PDB file of C-alpha atoms in Angstrom:
ATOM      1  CA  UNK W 359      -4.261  -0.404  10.794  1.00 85.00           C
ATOM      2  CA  UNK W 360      -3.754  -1.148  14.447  1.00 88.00           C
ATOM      3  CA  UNK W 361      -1.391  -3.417  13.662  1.00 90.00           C
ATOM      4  CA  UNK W 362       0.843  -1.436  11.581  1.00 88.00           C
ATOM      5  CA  UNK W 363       0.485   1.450  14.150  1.00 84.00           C
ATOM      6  CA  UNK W 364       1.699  -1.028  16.723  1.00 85.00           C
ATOM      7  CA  UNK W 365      -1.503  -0.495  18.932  1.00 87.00           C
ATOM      8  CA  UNK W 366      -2.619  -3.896  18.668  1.00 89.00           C
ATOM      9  CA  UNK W 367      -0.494  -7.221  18.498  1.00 90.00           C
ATOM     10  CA  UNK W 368      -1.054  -9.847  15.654  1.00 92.00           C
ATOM     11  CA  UNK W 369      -2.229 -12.315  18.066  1.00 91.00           C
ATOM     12  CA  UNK W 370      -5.238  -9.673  19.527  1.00 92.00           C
ATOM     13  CA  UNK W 371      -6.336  -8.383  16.060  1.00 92.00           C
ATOM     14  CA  UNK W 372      -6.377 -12.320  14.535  1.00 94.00           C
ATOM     15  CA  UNK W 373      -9.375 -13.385  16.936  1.00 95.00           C
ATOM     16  CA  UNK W 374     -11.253 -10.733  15.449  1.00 95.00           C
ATOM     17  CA  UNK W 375     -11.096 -11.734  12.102  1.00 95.00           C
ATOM     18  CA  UNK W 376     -11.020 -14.974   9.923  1.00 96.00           C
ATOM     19  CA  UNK W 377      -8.344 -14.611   7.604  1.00 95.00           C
ATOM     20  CA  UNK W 378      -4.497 -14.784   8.584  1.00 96.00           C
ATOM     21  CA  UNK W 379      -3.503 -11.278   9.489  1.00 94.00           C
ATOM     22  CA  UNK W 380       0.084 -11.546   9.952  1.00 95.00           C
ATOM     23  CA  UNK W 381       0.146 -13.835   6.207  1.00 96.00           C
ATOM     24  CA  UNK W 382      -2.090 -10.629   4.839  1.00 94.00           C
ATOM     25  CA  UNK W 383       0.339  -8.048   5.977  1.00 93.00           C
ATOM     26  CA  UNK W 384       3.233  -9.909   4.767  1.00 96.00           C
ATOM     27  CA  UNK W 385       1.821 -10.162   1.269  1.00 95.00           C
ATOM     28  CA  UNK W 386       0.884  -6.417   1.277  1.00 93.00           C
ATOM     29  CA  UNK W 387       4.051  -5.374   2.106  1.00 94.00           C
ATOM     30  CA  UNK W 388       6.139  -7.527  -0.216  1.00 95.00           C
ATOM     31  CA  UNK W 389       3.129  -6.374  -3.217  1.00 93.00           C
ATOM     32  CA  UNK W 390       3.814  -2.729  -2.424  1.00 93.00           C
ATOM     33  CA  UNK W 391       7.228  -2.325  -0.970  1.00 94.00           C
ATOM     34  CA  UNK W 392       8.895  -5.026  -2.121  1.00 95.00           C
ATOM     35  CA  UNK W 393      10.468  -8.670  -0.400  1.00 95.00           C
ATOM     36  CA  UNK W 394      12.911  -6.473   1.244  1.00 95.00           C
ATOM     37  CA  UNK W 395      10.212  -4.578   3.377  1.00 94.00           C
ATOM     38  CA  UNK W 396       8.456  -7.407   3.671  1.00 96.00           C
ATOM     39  CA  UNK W 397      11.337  -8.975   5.871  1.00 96.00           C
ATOM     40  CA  UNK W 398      11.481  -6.032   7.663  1.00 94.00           C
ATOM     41  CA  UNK W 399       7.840  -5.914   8.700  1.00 94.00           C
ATOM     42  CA  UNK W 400       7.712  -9.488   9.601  1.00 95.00           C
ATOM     43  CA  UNK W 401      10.660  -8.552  11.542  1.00 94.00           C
ATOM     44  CA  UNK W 402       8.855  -5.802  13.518  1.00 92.00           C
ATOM     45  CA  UNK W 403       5.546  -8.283  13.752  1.00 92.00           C
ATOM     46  CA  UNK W 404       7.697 -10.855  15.555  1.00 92.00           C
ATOM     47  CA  UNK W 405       8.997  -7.913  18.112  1.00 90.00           C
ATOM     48  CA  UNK W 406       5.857  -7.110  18.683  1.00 86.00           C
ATOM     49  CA  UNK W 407       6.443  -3.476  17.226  1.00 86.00           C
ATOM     50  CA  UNK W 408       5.289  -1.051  15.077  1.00 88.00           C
ATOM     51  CA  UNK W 409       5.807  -1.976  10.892  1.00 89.00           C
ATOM     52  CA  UNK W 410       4.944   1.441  10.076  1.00 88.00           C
ATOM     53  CA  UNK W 411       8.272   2.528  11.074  1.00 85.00           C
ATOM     54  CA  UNK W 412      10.079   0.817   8.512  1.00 86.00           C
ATOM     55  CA  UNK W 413       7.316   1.682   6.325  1.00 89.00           C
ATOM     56  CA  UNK W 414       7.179   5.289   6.729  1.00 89.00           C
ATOM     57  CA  UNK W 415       8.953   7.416   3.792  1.00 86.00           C
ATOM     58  CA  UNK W 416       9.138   3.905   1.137  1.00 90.00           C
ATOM     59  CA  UNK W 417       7.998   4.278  -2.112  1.00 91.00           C
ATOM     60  CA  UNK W 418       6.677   1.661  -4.146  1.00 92.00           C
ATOM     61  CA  UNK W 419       8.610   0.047  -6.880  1.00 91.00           C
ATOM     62  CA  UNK W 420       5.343  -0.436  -8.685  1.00 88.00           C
ATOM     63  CA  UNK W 421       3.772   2.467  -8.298  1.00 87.00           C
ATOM     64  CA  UNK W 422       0.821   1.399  -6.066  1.00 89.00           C
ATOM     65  CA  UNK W 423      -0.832   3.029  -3.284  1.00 86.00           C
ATOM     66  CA  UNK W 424       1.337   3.252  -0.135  1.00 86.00           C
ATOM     67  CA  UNK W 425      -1.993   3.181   2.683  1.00 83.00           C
ATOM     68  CA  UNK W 426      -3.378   0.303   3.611  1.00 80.00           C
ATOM     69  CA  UNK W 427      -6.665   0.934   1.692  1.00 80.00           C
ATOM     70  CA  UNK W 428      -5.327   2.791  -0.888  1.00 79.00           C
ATOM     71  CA  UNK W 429      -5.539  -0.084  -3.772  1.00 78.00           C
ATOM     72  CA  UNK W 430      -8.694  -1.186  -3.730  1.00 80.00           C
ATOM     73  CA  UNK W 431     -10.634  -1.390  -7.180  1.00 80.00           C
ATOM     74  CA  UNK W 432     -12.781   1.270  -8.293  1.00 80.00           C
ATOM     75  CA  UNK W 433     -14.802   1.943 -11.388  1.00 87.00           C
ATOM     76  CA  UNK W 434     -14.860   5.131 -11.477  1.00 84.00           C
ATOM     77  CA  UNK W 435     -10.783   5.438 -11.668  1.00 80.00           C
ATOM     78  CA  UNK W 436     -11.034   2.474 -14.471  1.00 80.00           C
ATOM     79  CA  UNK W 437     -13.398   4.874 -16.170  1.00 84.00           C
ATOM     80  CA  UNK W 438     -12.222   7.651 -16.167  1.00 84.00           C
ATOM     81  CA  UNK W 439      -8.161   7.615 -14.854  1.00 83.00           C
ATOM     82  CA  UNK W 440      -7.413  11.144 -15.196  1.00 85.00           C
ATOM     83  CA  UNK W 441      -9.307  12.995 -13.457  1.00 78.00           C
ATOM     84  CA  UNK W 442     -10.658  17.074 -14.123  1.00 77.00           C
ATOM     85  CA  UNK W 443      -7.731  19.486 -13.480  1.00 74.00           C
ATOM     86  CA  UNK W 444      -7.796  22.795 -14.064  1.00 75.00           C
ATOM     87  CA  UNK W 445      -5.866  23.961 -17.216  1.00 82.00           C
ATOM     88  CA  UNK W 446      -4.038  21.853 -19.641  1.00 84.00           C
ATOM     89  CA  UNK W 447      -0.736  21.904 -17.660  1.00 84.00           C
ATOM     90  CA  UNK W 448      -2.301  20.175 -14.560  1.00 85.00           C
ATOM     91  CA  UNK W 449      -4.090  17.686 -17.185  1.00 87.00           C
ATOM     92  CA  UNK W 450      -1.022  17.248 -19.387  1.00 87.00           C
ATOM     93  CA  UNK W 451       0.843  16.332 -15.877  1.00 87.00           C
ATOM     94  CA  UNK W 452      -1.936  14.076 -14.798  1.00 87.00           C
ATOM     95  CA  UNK W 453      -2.000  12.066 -17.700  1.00 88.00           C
ATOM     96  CA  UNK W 454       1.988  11.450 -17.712  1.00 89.00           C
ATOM     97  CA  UNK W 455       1.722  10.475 -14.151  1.00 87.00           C
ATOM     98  CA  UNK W 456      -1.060   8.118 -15.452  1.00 88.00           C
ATOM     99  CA  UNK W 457       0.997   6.978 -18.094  1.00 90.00           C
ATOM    100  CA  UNK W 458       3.970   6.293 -15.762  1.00 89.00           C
ATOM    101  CA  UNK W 459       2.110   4.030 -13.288  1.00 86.00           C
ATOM    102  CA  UNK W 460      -0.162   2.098 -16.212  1.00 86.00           C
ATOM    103  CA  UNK W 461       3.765   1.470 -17.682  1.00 86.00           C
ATOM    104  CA  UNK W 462       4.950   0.076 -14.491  1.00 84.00           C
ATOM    105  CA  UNK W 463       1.757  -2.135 -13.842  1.00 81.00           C
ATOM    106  CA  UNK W 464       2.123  -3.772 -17.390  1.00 74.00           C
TER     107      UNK W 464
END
């Protein structure tokens, strides 16, 4: 996060930790945003700035979580992947949003 905020450089964060931030970053960004974001934020990494910026207002292609946290495994959302709403509009909308992003991630 400090990274992407530009509050911390690669170089500061990577003795803090034991895998290869900048590689990690890279990977995200090109998994969620695509190859052409991912350019762009090793761009910004190399200028020492702030990836969020180029970031900010990007969808992703694939549907996945935008944050930095926001794809990480959870059995409760395998379980059950529409959650409660209230009314059958709200659940008939939740499950074609469902439906939309299982379609892109097959």
């Amino acid at each position: 996060e400090s990274v992407m905020r530009g509050t911390a450089p690669v170089a500061v964060v990577q003795k803090s930790v034991s895998w290869p931030v900048r590689d990690v970053l890279l990977h995200w960004a090109a998994t969620v945003f695509g190859t052409a974001a991912e350019r762009e934020v090793g761009r910004c990494l190399d200028r020492a700035s702030a990836p969020k910026v180029v970031l900010d207002g990007l969808g992703s292609p694939s549907a996945l979580e935008t944050g930095l946290g926001g794809n990480r495994f959870s059995w409760s959302r395998a379980v059950q992947p529409v959650g409660p709403r209230h009314g059958p509009a709200g659940f008939g909308a939740e499950v074609r949003d469902f439906m939309g992003r299982d379609q892109k991630w097959a």
